[in-house]
Amino acid sequence: PPSVTLQAFSASKSNQTMSTSLKNGFKPKKKRRQTEPAPLQSIKEGTQQPINWHDNVDITDVTVTWLYEAHSVLLLFIVLSVILYCTFNMHGSLQLGLQLVIFLFVAVGCLVFPAGPFQRPHPIFWRLIFSISLLYALFLLLLLSQSPDDARALLRTLFNDNSLGYPLPERSYATDCRLRFDVIWSCCDRFLLAHFLGWALKAAVIRDRTLSWVLSVLWEFIELLTAYFIPNFAECWWDQWILDVALCNAFGIELGLYVARKWHDNDPTRYRRDWLGSGIIDFRTICSKFRRLLGQFTPNTLFPMHWEPTQSIKRYLQINLFVIGAVVVDLNAFLLKLYLYIPTEHPLNVWRLGLMLLFFIVSVKQFYLFITNPKCMKLGSQLWICIVILVLELALSYKCAPDDFPAMPFINKVCLSMAGVLYLVFTYVMFRRVKHVKTN
């Protein structure tokens, strides 16, 4: 029949093509799943991308060119004008001096610091974030060089707030664990919404369901193990495993993954065309111009992220380090608040949370490129600073902890030992699996 003849002809044609390819010394290309594109080549033909290509992404097809020029002379005039006006027309104080130092540092940073791997909303925004992260690391180093009492007093002096630096009572969420509507409703505060939004953002940044759930469950176990010295972690079982994990974390993770997936699916037909092909001046109506302006503050694209912890032993250990770092980011927020005597309602907690979120977005991207892309030869600058910040925060918390630190309960020691054994067994099984896959 004609169909059989056509199938036989196509099979013989493919076999002939494969034999010709093998005879010429190369194998036919296999289809690969869609992942992040290779880094762009530099403008000059025949040259490779510089080693820090993930620190300063190339901006292509710019429609409003003056927005992406340096304007160094204008910036110099603005900086000098502001400094001279403030020093001669405002009352001198330590706060004014620190504000001007920060202003000058950030202005220089927006001019010369790396912009990171993102194009939107503008490279100067990510230079500003990097400048703030470096300032925050220097501020932590200043606090770490003081004694605990002097560090708390320095916070009180710098922010001119007498509510900082004094011992405060911590709220416990495990005082009444009855399954009653009024008791459950009393636990439904703004932190429940923060749980949901936080995990939605984390899932949209990490873009991996398994890794997000590992972080979610691991954080709840850390709360159980550290509740004996962090009163905020003392929660009822239904509050921890139902309200937090089963509701807020689960729906937040799924929402973040859904948004990332839909954003990537719609990107080739809408967002990328607006960015690469048209500027805001090319749209006719006010609504379309406003829509294009809002699109500038959204990600250019959200490519799928394939972490693949079972690819190799090295990759498995790298993912372990990422999990530890992500957990320490959240743990440091509670430790600093507890030992520096910062009230829960104080804006410092919100500022630190928002800044760490921006640092986390860039650091995750640079860490993913560092472990998955062979052309990425060094750690990203924002990732490097973020690691320094985590270590300094942890060291500051340890230094400011009281001398009469409570001893770990026996049940916590047993649970921690069992968790360590299970982790070692799981790691051994994973290593054997990786070795078996490589051998086959």
Short mmCIF file of C-alpha atoms in Angstrom, two decimals, residues 122-424:
data_model
loop_
_atom_site.label_atom_id
_atom_site.label_comp_id
_atom_site.label_asym_id
_atom_site.label_seq_id
_atom_site.Cartn_x
_atom_site.Cartn_y
_atom_site.Cartn_z
CA HIS A 122 16.13 49.75 33.96
CA PRO A 123 19.79 48.92 34.64
CA ILE A 124 20.07 51.90 36.98
CA PHE A 125 17.43 50.35 39.24
CA TRP A 126 19.49 47.19 39.74
CA ARG A 127 22.64 49.29 40.26
CA LEU A 128 20.71 51.10 42.99
CA ILE A 129 19.77 47.77 44.59
CA PHE A 130 23.39 46.62 44.49
CA SER A 131 24.51 49.90 46.09
CA ILE A 132 21.98 49.48 48.90
CA SER A 133 23.05 45.87 49.46
CA LEU A 134 26.68 46.94 49.79
CA LEU A 135 25.69 49.72 52.21
CA TYR A 136 23.70 47.21 54.24
CA ALA A 137 26.71 44.87 54.43
CA LEU A 138 28.90 47.75 55.63
CA PHE A 139 26.27 48.69 58.21
CA LEU A 140 26.18 45.11 59.51
CA LEU A 141 29.97 45.14 59.74
CA LEU A 142 29.79 48.35 61.79
CA LEU A 143 27.29 46.76 64.21
CA LEU A 144 29.32 43.58 64.42
CA SER A 145 32.42 45.50 65.49
CA GLN A 146 30.54 46.88 68.53
CA SER A 147 29.61 45.21 71.77
CA PRO A 148 25.97 44.01 71.93
CA ASP A 149 24.86 46.95 74.10
CA ASP A 150 26.74 49.45 71.96
CA ALA A 151 25.25 47.95 68.79
CA ARG A 152 21.72 48.41 70.16
CA ALA A 153 22.56 51.95 71.29
CA LEU A 154 23.99 52.71 67.85
CA LEU A 155 20.74 51.61 66.24
CA ARG A 156 18.83 53.88 68.60
CA THR A 157 21.12 56.83 67.78
CA LEU A 158 21.26 56.41 64.02
CA PHE A 159 17.51 56.07 63.57
CA ASN A 160 16.69 58.54 66.36
CA ASP A 161 14.15 56.09 67.81
CA ASN A 162 13.99 55.36 71.52
CA SER A 163 11.87 52.25 70.96
CA LEU A 164 14.94 50.39 69.63
CA GLY A 165 17.46 48.53 71.74
CA TYR A 166 15.34 47.69 74.79
CA PRO A 167 14.11 44.20 75.77
CA LEU A 168 10.58 43.51 74.57
CA PRO A 169 8.09 40.73 75.31
CA GLU A 170 7.69 38.28 72.44
CA ARG A 171 4.27 36.98 71.43
CA SER A 172 3.60 33.24 71.53
CA TYR A 173 0.98 31.70 69.24
CA ALA A 174 0.59 28.50 71.28
CA THR A 175 -1.20 29.85 74.36
CA ASP A 176 -4.62 28.52 73.29
CA CYS A 177 -4.74 25.58 70.87
CA ARG A 178 -8.43 24.71 71.10
CA LEU A 179 -10.20 23.97 67.83
CA ARG A 180 -12.70 26.79 68.09
CA PHE A 181 -13.62 29.36 65.49
CA ASP A 182 -12.76 32.37 67.64
CA VAL A 183 -9.36 30.91 68.54
CA ILE A 184 -8.55 30.10 64.90
CA TRP A 185 -9.77 33.53 63.78
CA SER A 186 -7.49 35.25 66.30
CA CYS A 187 -4.49 33.67 64.53
CA CYS A 188 -5.61 34.94 61.09
CA ASP A 189 -3.63 38.18 61.13
CA ARG A 190 -1.59 40.02 58.49
CA PHE A 191 1.23 37.50 58.86
CA LEU A 192 -1.02 34.90 57.25
CA LEU A 193 -1.25 37.07 54.14
CA ALA A 194 2.51 37.62 54.32
CA HIS A 195 3.00 33.83 54.29
CA PHE A 196 0.87 33.51 51.16
CA LEU A 197 2.47 36.37 49.23
CA GLY A 198 5.98 35.42 50.34
CA TRP A 199 5.71 31.87 49.05
CA ALA A 200 4.07 33.05 45.82
CA LEU A 201 7.05 35.31 45.15
CA LYS A 202 9.56 32.60 46.14
CA ALA A 203 7.93 30.06 43.84
CA ALA A 204 7.87 32.57 40.95
CA VAL A 205 11.59 33.22 41.46
CA ILE A 206 12.71 29.59 42.02
CA ARG A 207 10.24 28.11 39.49
CA ASP A 208 10.53 24.57 40.81
CA ARG A 209 7.72 22.86 42.73
CA THR A 210 9.86 20.25 44.47
CA LEU A 211 12.47 22.74 45.65
CA SER A 212 9.75 25.13 46.87
CA TRP A 213 8.08 22.38 48.90
CA VAL A 214 11.41 21.29 50.37
CA LEU A 215 11.98 24.84 51.59
CA SER A 216 8.43 25.09 52.93
CA VAL A 217 8.49 21.88 54.97
CA LEU A 218 12.08 22.40 56.11
CA TRP A 219 11.17 25.83 57.47
CA GLU A 220 8.36 24.37 59.58
CA PHE A 221 10.75 21.81 61.08
CA ILE A 222 13.20 24.59 61.87
CA GLU A 223 10.42 26.45 63.66
CA LEU A 224 9.73 23.33 65.75
CA LEU A 225 13.40 22.88 66.64
CA THR A 226 14.05 26.53 67.54
CA ALA A 227 10.78 27.38 69.31
CA TYR A 228 12.44 26.86 72.70
CA PHE A 229 14.44 30.10 72.33
CA ILE A 230 12.37 31.97 69.67
CA PRO A 231 8.90 32.53 71.19
CA ASN A 232 7.39 33.59 67.83
CA PHE A 233 7.92 30.05 66.54
CA ALA A 234 5.70 28.48 69.22
CA GLU A 235 2.51 27.67 67.32
CA CYS A 236 -0.41 25.28 67.57
CA TRP A 237 -0.27 22.20 65.40
CA TRP A 238 -3.24 23.31 63.30
CA ASP A 239 -1.73 26.77 62.88
CA GLN A 240 1.60 25.38 61.68
CA TRP A 241 0.56 22.49 59.47
CA ILE A 242 -2.90 23.52 58.28
CA LEU A 243 -2.99 27.33 58.12
CA ASP A 244 0.67 27.75 57.18
CA VAL A 245 1.68 24.68 55.15
CA ALA A 246 -1.55 23.27 53.72
CA LEU A 247 -3.20 26.61 52.96
CA CYS A 248 -0.89 29.63 52.74
CA ASN A 249 2.28 27.91 51.55
CA ALA A 250 0.52 25.47 49.21
CA PHE A 251 -1.69 28.05 47.50
CA GLY A 252 1.16 30.55 47.41
CA ILE A 253 3.53 28.08 45.72
CA GLU A 254 0.93 27.05 43.16
CA LEU A 255 0.02 30.67 42.41
CA GLY A 256 3.68 31.62 41.90
CA LEU A 257 4.31 28.67 39.59
CA TYR A 258 1.11 29.38 37.65
CA VAL A 259 2.02 33.03 37.10
CA ALA A 260 5.56 32.11 36.02
CA ARG A 261 4.26 29.47 33.61
CA LYS A 262 1.61 31.73 32.06
CA TRP A 263 4.07 34.60 31.82
CA HIS A 264 6.49 32.42 29.87
CA ASP A 265 3.73 31.09 27.60
CA ASN A 266 2.49 34.58 26.76
CA ASP A 267 5.94 36.13 26.38
CA PRO A 268 6.62 35.44 22.68
CA THR A 269 3.30 36.94 21.57
CA ARG A 270 3.01 39.98 23.80
CA TYR A 271 5.69 41.04 26.29
CA ARG A 272 8.80 40.43 24.20
CA ARG A 273 7.28 42.12 21.14
CA ASP A 274 6.48 45.22 23.17
CA TRP A 275 10.00 45.33 24.61
CA LEU A 276 12.11 44.53 21.57
CA GLY A 277 9.98 46.03 18.82
CA SER A 278 8.18 49.09 20.11
CA GLY A 279 8.72 51.86 22.61
CA ILE A 280 6.14 53.87 24.46
CA ILE A 281 6.21 56.61 21.80
CA ASP A 282 5.15 54.11 19.12
CA PHE A 283 1.75 53.49 20.72
CA ARG A 284 -1.08 55.80 19.69
CA THR A 285 -3.68 55.67 22.46
CA ILE A 286 -3.19 56.71 26.07
CA CYS A 287 -4.33 53.31 27.32
CA SER A 288 -1.77 51.49 25.18
CA LYS A 289 0.97 53.90 26.29
CA PHE A 290 0.03 53.34 29.93
CA ARG A 291 -0.03 49.58 29.40
CA ARG A 292 3.42 49.71 27.82
CA LEU A 293 4.67 51.82 30.75
CA LEU A 294 3.38 49.26 33.26
CA GLY A 295 4.96 46.49 31.18
CA GLN A 296 8.35 48.13 31.73
CA PHE A 297 8.08 47.26 35.43
CA THR A 298 7.38 43.59 34.75
CA PRO A 299 9.91 40.85 33.93
CA ASN A 300 11.06 40.66 30.34
CA THR A 301 10.57 36.90 30.37
CA LEU A 302 10.39 34.00 32.82
CA PHE A 303 12.19 31.04 31.33
CA PRO A 304 11.76 27.65 33.04
CA MET A 305 14.48 26.81 35.55
CA HIS A 306 15.70 23.20 35.58
CA TRP A 307 17.71 22.76 38.79
CA GLU A 308 18.25 18.98 38.29
CA PRO A 309 19.79 18.03 41.66
CA THR A 310 20.36 14.44 40.50
CA GLN A 311 22.51 15.43 37.52
CA SER A 312 25.73 15.06 39.49
CA ILE A 313 27.06 14.94 43.02
CA LYS A 314 28.38 18.47 42.64
CA ARG A 315 24.96 19.75 41.56
CA TYR A 316 23.30 17.98 44.50
CA LEU A 317 25.64 19.66 46.97
CA GLN A 318 25.12 23.02 45.28
CA ILE A 319 21.35 22.69 45.67
CA ASN A 320 21.90 21.84 49.34
CA LEU A 321 23.86 25.06 49.79
CA PHE A 322 21.06 27.00 48.11
CA VAL A 323 18.49 25.48 50.47
CA ILE A 324 20.61 26.40 53.49
CA GLY A 325 21.03 29.97 52.25
CA ALA A 326 17.29 30.39 51.57
CA VAL A 327 16.44 29.16 55.08
CA VAL A 328 19.04 31.43 56.72
CA VAL A 329 17.50 34.46 54.96
CA ASP A 330 14.22 33.91 56.84
CA LEU A 331 15.84 32.78 60.09
CA ASN A 332 18.02 35.89 60.35
CA ALA A 333 14.93 38.11 60.28
CA PHE A 334 13.67 36.59 63.54
CA LEU A 335 17.10 36.38 65.17
CA LEU A 336 17.96 40.03 64.50
CA LYS A 337 14.55 41.15 65.75
CA LEU A 338 14.93 39.05 68.88
CA TYR A 339 18.49 39.91 69.92
CA LEU A 340 18.72 43.52 68.74
CA TYR A 341 15.42 44.25 70.53
CA ILE A 342 13.56 45.54 67.47
CA PRO A 343 9.76 45.76 67.93
CA THR A 344 7.66 43.64 65.60
CA GLU A 345 5.76 46.70 64.37
CA HIS A 346 8.91 48.69 63.58
CA PRO A 347 9.48 49.70 59.92
CA LEU A 348 13.03 48.30 60.06
CA ASN A 349 11.58 44.78 59.77
CA VAL A 350 9.59 45.72 56.67
CA TRP A 351 12.56 47.50 55.08
CA ARG A 352 14.82 44.55 55.66
CA LEU A 353 12.20 42.15 54.26
CA GLY A 354 11.70 44.22 51.09
CA LEU A 355 15.42 44.70 50.48
CA MET A 356 16.22 41.03 51.03
CA LEU A 357 13.47 40.13 48.55
CA LEU A 358 15.15 42.26 45.86
CA PHE A 359 18.57 40.84 46.76
CA PHE A 360 17.08 37.33 46.64
CA ILE A 361 15.64 37.80 43.13
CA VAL A 362 19.01 38.73 41.63
CA SER A 363 21.02 36.25 43.73
CA VAL A 364 18.85 33.27 42.77
CA LYS A 365 19.22 34.11 39.10
CA GLN A 366 22.99 34.45 39.35
CA PHE A 367 23.34 31.29 41.43
CA TYR A 368 21.26 29.33 38.91
CA LEU A 369 23.41 30.59 36.04
CA PHE A 370 26.58 29.78 37.97
CA ILE A 371 25.65 26.12 38.55
CA THR A 372 23.88 25.38 35.24
CA ASN A 373 25.57 27.48 32.56
CA PRO A 374 29.14 26.39 31.72
CA LYS A 375 29.86 29.85 30.29
CA CYS A 376 29.29 31.44 33.69
CA MET A 377 32.78 31.35 35.19
CA LYS A 378 32.34 33.32 38.43
CA LEU A 379 29.82 34.21 41.12
CA GLY A 380 27.63 37.18 40.38
CA SER A 381 28.39 40.36 42.30
CA GLN A 382 24.94 40.53 43.94
CA LEU A 383 25.18 36.87 44.95
CA TRP A 384 28.61 37.49 46.46
CA ILE A 385 27.34 40.42 48.52
CA CYS A 386 24.22 38.48 49.54
CA ILE A 387 26.34 35.65 50.95
CA VAL A 388 28.39 38.20 52.92
CA ILE A 389 25.17 39.72 54.28
CA LEU A 390 23.84 36.35 55.46
CA VAL A 391 27.07 35.50 57.26
CA LEU A 392 27.30 38.93 58.89
CA GLU A 393 23.67 38.77 60.03
CA LEU A 394 24.18 35.32 61.52
CA ALA A 395 27.40 36.42 63.25
CA LEU A 396 25.69 39.53 64.66
CA SER A 397 22.82 37.44 66.02
CA TYR A 398 25.24 35.03 67.66
CA LYS A 399 27.24 37.86 69.21
CA CYS A 400 24.15 39.61 70.59
CA ALA A 401 22.60 36.42 71.98
CA PRO A 402 22.40 36.32 75.80
CA ASP A 403 25.02 34.47 77.81
CA ASP A 404 22.37 32.40 79.60
CA PHE A 405 21.24 30.78 76.38
CA PRO A 406 18.63 28.06 77.10
CA ALA A 407 19.73 24.48 76.67
CA MET A 408 18.19 22.45 73.86
CA PRO A 409 15.47 20.09 75.11
CA PHE A 410 16.10 16.37 74.88
CA ILE A 411 13.29 15.79 72.38
CA ASN A 412 14.80 18.43 70.07
CA LYS A 413 18.17 16.65 70.22
CA VAL A 414 16.53 13.36 69.31
CA CYS A 415 14.62 14.91 66.41
CA LEU A 416 17.73 16.69 65.16
CA SER A 417 19.77 13.46 65.32
CA MET A 418 17.08 11.53 63.45
CA ALA A 419 16.89 14.26 60.82
CA GLY A 420 20.67 14.12 60.38
CA VAL A 421 20.59 10.34 59.94
CA LEU A 422 17.75 10.53 57.43
CA TYR A 423 19.60 13.21 55.49
CA LEU A 424 22.77 11.09 55.33
#
